[in-house]
Coordinates of C-alpha atoms in Angstrom, one line a residue:
D768 CA 109.2 95.3 89.4
K769 CA 112.6 97.0 89.9
I770 CA 113.5 97.3 86.2
S771 CA 110.2 99.1 85.4
A772 CA 110.6 101.4 88.3
I773 CA 114.2 102.3 87.4
T774 CA 113.5 102.8 83.7
S775 CA 110.3 104.8 84.4
F776 CA 112.1 107.4 86.4
P777 CA 115.1 108.6 84.3
Q778 CA 115.3 111.8 86.3
A779 CA 115.5 110.0 89.6
L780 CA 118.5 109.6 91.8
G781 CA 119.5 106.5 89.8
N782 CA 120.3 108.8 86.9
F783 CA 122.1 111.3 89.1
P784 CA 125.4 111.3 87.3
N785 CA 123.8 112.3 84.0
Q786 CA 122.0 115.2 85.7
L787 CA 125.1 116.9 87.0
P788 CA 126.6 119.8 85.0
S789 CA 129.7 118.4 83.2
S790 CA 132.0 120.7 85.1
L791 CA 130.8 119.2 88.4
R792 CA 130.4 115.6 87.1
Q793 CA 134.1 115.4 86.2
K794 CA 135.1 116.1 89.8
F795 CA 133.5 112.9 91.2
V796 CA 133.6 109.1 90.8
I797 CA 130.1 107.8 91.2
G798 CA 129.1 104.2 91.6
F799 CA 125.9 102.2 91.3
H800 CA 125.3 99.9 94.4
D801 CA 122.5 97.3 94.3
Y802 CA 121.5 94.3 96.5
D803 CA 120.0 92.5 93.5
P804 CA 122.7 92.7 90.8
L805 CA 121.4 89.9 88.5
L806 CA 118.0 91.5 88.2
T807 CA 118.7 95.2 87.9
V808 CA 122.3 96.1 87.2
K809 CA 122.6 94.6 83.7
D810 CA 119.5 96.3 82.3
Y811 CA 120.1 99.5 84.2
L812 CA 123.7 99.9 82.9
Q813 CA 122.6 99.2 79.4
T814 CA 119.9 101.9 79.7
Y815 CA 121.9 104.7 81.4
N816 CA 125.6 103.8 81.5
A817 CA 126.0 106.9 83.8
F818 CA 128.2 105.4 86.5
D819 CA 132.0 105.0 86.9
F820 CA 131.8 101.7 88.7
T821 CA 129.2 99.2 89.9
S822 CA 129.1 97.7 93.4
L823 CA 127.4 94.4 94.3
V824 CA 126.9 92.5 97.5
A825 CA 127.9 89.0 98.5
Y826 CA 125.8 87.8 101.4
G827 CA 123.8 84.7 102.1
L828 CA 126.7 82.4 101.2
E829 CA 126.7 80.4 104.4
S830 CA 125.2 77.2 102.9
K831 CA 127.2 77.3 99.7
T832 CA 130.3 75.3 98.9
D833 CA 133.5 77.1 97.8
S834 CA 132.8 76.2 94.2
Q835 CA 129.2 77.5 94.4
I836 CA 130.5 80.8 95.9
R837 CA 132.9 81.2 93.0
A838 CA 130.3 80.2 90.4
Q839 CA 127.8 82.8 91.9
L840 CA 130.4 85.5 91.8
D841 CA 131.3 84.5 88.2
Q842 CA 127.7 84.6 87.2
I843 CA 127.1 88.1 88.6
T844 CA 130.2 89.6 87.2
L845 CA 129.8 88.1 83.8
S846 CA 126.2 89.5 83.7
I847 CA 127.5 93.0 84.6
K848 CA 130.5 92.8 82.2
S849 CA 128.1 91.8 79.3
S850 CA 126.3 95.1 79.9
S851 CA 129.1 97.5 80.5
N852 CA 132.8 97.8 80.7
I853 CA 132.8 99.8 84.0
P854 CA 134.8 98.4 86.9
I855 CA 133.1 96.1 89.5
V856 CA 133.7 96.1 93.2
I857 CA 132.1 93.9 95.9
G858 CA 130.8 96.8 98.0
E859 CA 129.6 94.5 100.8
L860 CA 130.9 91.0 101.5
G861 CA 129.9 89.3 104.7
A862 CA 129.2 86.0 106.4
N863 CA 127.6 85.1 109.7
S864 CA 129.8 83.8 112.5
C865 CA 127.0 83.3 115.1
N866 CA 126.2 80.0 116.8
G867 CA 129.6 78.5 116.3
Q868 CA 129.9 79.4 112.6
E869 CA 133.3 81.3 112.9
A870 CA 135.1 78.7 110.8
N871 CA 132.4 78.8 108.1
Q872 CA 132.7 82.7 108.1
D873 CA 136.4 82.3 107.6
R874 CA 136.0 79.8 104.7
I875 CA 133.4 82.0 103.0
L876 CA 135.4 85.2 103.3
K877 CA 138.6 83.5 102.2
T878 CA 136.9 82.0 99.2
A879 CA 135.1 85.2 98.0
A880 CA 138.0 87.5 98.8
S881 CA 140.5 85.2 97.1
W882 CA 138.2 85.1 94.1
A883 CA 137.9 88.9 94.0
E884 CA 141.7 89.3 94.3
G885 CA 142.3 86.8 91.6
H886 CA 139.9 88.7 89.3
G887 CA 141.2 92.2 90.1
I888 CA 138.0 93.1 91.8
G889 CA 138.0 95.2 95.0
F890 CA 136.0 94.2 98.0
N891 CA 134.8 95.6 101.3
V892 CA 134.2 93.2 104.2
W893 CA 131.1 93.9 106.3
G894 CA 131.7 94.4 109.1
W895 CA 134.7 95.1 111.3
K896 CA 133.4 95.6 114.8
P897 CA 130.7 93.6 116.5
G898 CA 127.4 95.2 117.6
P899 CA 126.3 95.2 121.2
A900 CA 126.6 91.8 122.7
D901 CA 122.8 91.4 123.0
Q902 CA 122.3 92.4 119.4
E903 CA 125.2 91.0 117.3
C904 CA 123.4 87.8 116.3
T905 CA 119.8 89.0 116.5
N906 CA 119.7 92.5 115.0
P907 CA 119.9 92.4 111.1
V908 CA 122.0 95.6 111.2
F909 CA 124.9 93.6 112.6
G910 CA 123.9 90.1 111.3
G911 CA 126.8 88.4 113.1
Y912 CA 129.1 89.6 110.3
S913 CA 131.9 91.1 112.5
I914 CA 135.4 89.9 111.9
T915 CA 136.7 91.1 115.3
N916 CA 135.7 89.9 118.8
P917 CA 134.2 92.2 121.4
D918 CA 137.6 92.7 123.0
G919 CA 139.0 93.9 119.6
S920 CA 141.0 90.8 118.9
L921 CA 140.8 89.4 115.3
K922 CA 138.7 86.4 114.4
S923 CA 140.3 83.9 112.1
A924 CA 138.6 85.5 109.1
A925 CA 140.3 88.8 109.8
R926 CA 143.7 87.1 110.2
D927 CA 143.3 85.2 106.9
L928 CA 142.2 88.3 105.1
Q929 CA 145.3 90.1 106.4
Q930 CA 147.4 87.3 104.9
L931 CA 145.5 87.4 101.6
L932 CA 145.9 91.2 101.3
F933 CA 149.6 91.1 102.3
Y934 CA 150.7 88.0 100.3
G935 CA 148.1 87.8 97.4
P936 CA 145.6 85.3 96.2
D937 CA 148.2 82.6 95.4
Y938 CA 149.5 82.4 99.0
P939 CA 148.2 79.3 100.7
L940 CA 145.9 80.4 103.6
R941 CA 146.0 78.0 106.5

Protein backbone atom coordinates (compact mmCIF):
# COMPACT_ATOMS: atom_id res chain seq x y z
CA ASP A 1 0.00 0.00 0.00
CA LYS A 2 1.20 3.50 -0.85
CA ILE A 3 1.11 4.94 2.68
CA SER A 4 3.21 2.09 4.08
CA ALA A 5 5.68 2.46 1.24
CA ILE A 6 5.99 6.21 1.72
CA THR A 7 6.31 6.13 5.49
CA SER A 8 8.69 3.18 5.40
CA PHE A 9 11.25 5.06 3.35
CA PRO A 10 11.81 8.43 5.05
CA GLN A 11 15.17 8.77 3.31
CA ALA A 12 13.59 8.25 -0.13
CA LEU A 13 13.05 10.90 -2.76
CA GLY A 14 9.69 11.71 -1.16
CA ASN A 15 11.57 13.20 1.77
CA PHE A 16 14.02 14.99 -0.51
CA PRO A 17 13.37 18.54 0.79
CA ASN A 18 14.36 17.50 4.33
CA GLN A 19 17.56 15.91 3.08
CA LEU A 20 18.97 19.06 1.51
CA PRO A 21 21.40 21.22 3.45
CA SER A 22 19.45 24.26 4.71
CA SER A 23 21.62 26.63 2.67
CA LEU A 24 20.60 24.80 -0.50
CA ARG A 25 16.99 24.08 0.52
CA GLN A 26 16.15 27.78 0.90
CA LYS A 27 17.01 28.36 -2.77
CA PHE A 28 14.22 26.12 -4.10
CA VAL A 29 10.45 25.77 -4.03
CA ILE A 30 9.64 22.06 -4.02
CA GLY A 31 6.22 20.53 -4.45
CA PHE A 32 4.65 17.14 -3.89
CA HIS A 33 2.76 15.79 -6.92
CA ASP A 34 0.54 12.74 -6.67
CA TYR A 35 -2.03 10.97 -8.82
CA ASP A 36 -3.93 9.65 -5.81
CA PRO A 37 -4.31 12.66 -3.50
CA LEU A 38 -7.08 11.36 -1.26
CA LEU A 39 -5.12 8.26 -0.33
CA THR A 40 -1.61 9.57 0.09
CA VAL A 41 -1.18 13.31 0.31
CA LYS A 42 -3.04 13.80 3.60
CA ASP A 43 -1.07 11.18 5.54
CA TYR A 44 2.17 12.02 3.83
CA LEU A 45 1.95 15.74 4.57
CA GLN A 46 1.10 15.04 8.19
CA THR A 47 4.17 12.80 8.46
CA TYR A 48 6.81 14.89 6.71
CA ASN A 49 5.49 18.38 5.95
CA ALA A 50 8.62 18.93 3.88
CA PHE A 51 7.10 20.53 0.80
CA ASP A 52 6.29 24.10 -0.19
CA PHE A 53 3.14 23.17 -2.13
CA THR A 54 1.19 20.13 -3.18
CA SER A 55 0.02 19.36 -6.70
CA LEU A 56 -2.93 17.14 -7.53
CA VAL A 57 -4.47 15.86 -10.72
CA ALA A 58 -7.98 16.24 -12.12
CA TYR A 59 -8.61 13.59 -14.76
CA GLY A 60 -11.41 11.10 -15.35
CA LEU A 61 -14.13 13.71 -15.02
CA GLU A 62 -15.82 12.98 -18.36
CA SER A 63 -18.91 11.30 -16.87
CA LYS A 64 -19.34 13.69 -13.94
CA THR A 65 -21.80 16.57 -13.76
CA ASP A 66 -20.53 20.07 -13.03
CA SER A 67 -21.67 19.80 -9.41
CA GLN A 68 -19.92 16.43 -9.06
CA ILE A 69 -16.70 17.93 -10.44
CA ARG A 70 -16.84 20.78 -7.95
CA ALA A 71 -17.67 18.37 -5.09
CA GLN A 72 -14.72 16.14 -5.97
CA LEU A 73 -12.34 19.11 -6.06
CA ASP A 74 -13.78 20.33 -2.74
CA GLN A 75 -13.25 16.89 -1.19
CA ILE A 76 -9.65 16.61 -2.34
CA THR A 77 -8.64 20.11 -1.30
CA LEU A 78 -10.39 19.89 2.07
CA SER A 79 -8.55 16.64 2.74
CA ILE A 80 -5.22 18.28 1.95
CA LYS A 81 -6.01 21.47 3.90
CA SER A 82 -6.93 19.40 6.95
CA SER A 83 -3.39 18.01 6.90
CA SER A 84 -1.29 21.01 6.04
CA ASN A 85 -1.47 24.70 5.33
CA ILE A 86 0.73 24.56 2.23
CA PRO A 87 -0.61 25.91 -1.07
CA ILE A 88 -2.42 23.59 -3.47
CA VAL A 89 -2.25 23.61 -7.26
CA ILE A 90 -3.94 21.40 -9.82
CA GLY A 91 -0.77 20.29 -11.56
CA GLU A 92 -2.64 18.38 -14.24
CA LEU A 93 -6.17 19.10 -15.42
CA GLY A 94 -7.45 17.42 -18.53
CA ALA A 95 -10.50 16.06 -20.31
CA ASN A 96 -10.79 13.88 -23.38
CA SER A 97 -12.12 15.44 -26.58
CA CYS A 98 -12.05 12.33 -28.76
CA ASN A 99 -15.05 10.82 -30.50
CA GLY A 100 -17.03 14.04 -30.66
CA GLN A 101 -16.47 14.96 -27.02
CA GLU A 102 -15.07 18.47 -27.60
CA ALA A 103 -18.11 20.16 -26.00
CA ASN A 104 -17.79 17.90 -22.95
CA GLN A 105 -14.06 18.70 -22.72
CA ASP A 106 -14.93 22.40 -22.80
CA ARG A 107 -17.57 21.97 -20.07
CA ILE A 108 -15.24 20.01 -17.78
CA LEU A 109 -12.29 22.36 -18.17
CA LYS A 110 -14.51 25.44 -17.68
CA THR A 111 -16.03 23.93 -14.54
CA ALA A 112 -12.74 22.83 -12.97
CA ALA A 113 -10.77 25.92 -13.99
CA SER A 114 -13.54 28.26 -12.77
CA TRP A 115 -13.63 26.35 -9.49
CA ALA A 116 -9.84 26.66 -9.15
CA GLU A 117 -9.85 30.38 -9.97
CA GLY A 118 -12.67 30.98 -7.50
CA HIS A 119 -10.69 29.20 -4.76
CA GLY A 120 -7.38 30.89 -5.53
CA ILE A 121 -5.85 27.62 -6.69
CA GLY A 122 -3.50 27.54 -9.67
CA PHE A 123 -3.97 24.98 -12.43
CA ASN A 124 -2.14 23.56 -15.41
CA VAL A 125 -4.18 22.27 -18.35
CA TRP A 126 -2.93 19.07 -19.95
CA GLY A 127 -2.29 19.28 -22.81
CA TRP A 128 -1.76 22.04 -25.28
CA LYS A 129 -0.75 20.40 -28.56
CA PRO A 130 -2.26 17.22 -29.96
CA GLY A 131 -0.15 14.13 -30.45
CA PRO A 132 0.36 12.52 -33.84
CA ALA A 133 -2.98 12.12 -35.61
CA ASP A 134 -2.84 8.32 -35.44
CA GLN A 135 -2.12 8.42 -31.69
CA GLU A 136 -4.01 11.36 -30.20
CA CYS A 137 -7.01 9.28 -29.14
CA THR A 138 -5.33 5.88 -28.76
CA ASN A 139 -2.04 6.54 -26.97
CA PRO A 140 -2.50 7.18 -23.23
CA VAL A 141 0.40 9.66 -23.32
CA PHE A 142 -1.83 12.02 -25.31
CA GLY A 143 -5.22 10.79 -24.12
CA GLY A 144 -7.17 13.11 -26.39
CA TYR A 145 -6.51 15.95 -23.94
CA SER A 146 -5.20 18.56 -26.38
CA ILE A 147 -6.97 21.92 -26.38
CA THR A 148 -5.67 22.87 -29.82
CA ASN A 149 -6.36 21.33 -33.21
CA PRO A 150 -3.67 19.79 -35.42
CA ASP A 151 -3.52 23.03 -37.46
CA GLY A 152 -2.78 25.02 -34.27
CA SER A 153 -6.22 26.63 -34.00
CA LEU A 154 -7.84 26.70 -30.58
CA LYS A 155 -10.60 24.31 -29.56
CA SER A 156 -13.54 25.80 -27.70
CA ALA A 157 -11.99 24.77 -24.35
CA ALA A 158 -8.88 26.86 -25.04
CA ARG A 159 -10.95 29.88 -26.08
CA ASP A 160 -13.06 29.64 -22.92
CA LEU A 161 -9.98 29.23 -20.75
CA GLN A 162 -8.57 32.39 -22.32
CA GLN A 163 -11.75 34.25 -21.36
CA LEU A 164 -11.64 32.86 -17.83
CA LEU A 165 -8.02 33.84 -17.30
CA PHE A 166 -8.50 37.28 -18.83
CA TYR A 167 -11.83 38.23 -17.22
CA GLY A 168 -11.92 36.05 -14.07
CA PRO A 169 -14.25 33.37 -12.67
CA ASP A 170 -17.32 35.62 -12.44
CA TYR A 171 -17.33 36.38 -16.17
CA PRO A 172 -20.10 34.43 -17.92
CA LEU A 173 -18.45 31.99 -20.32
CA ARG A 174 -20.55 31.29 -23.40
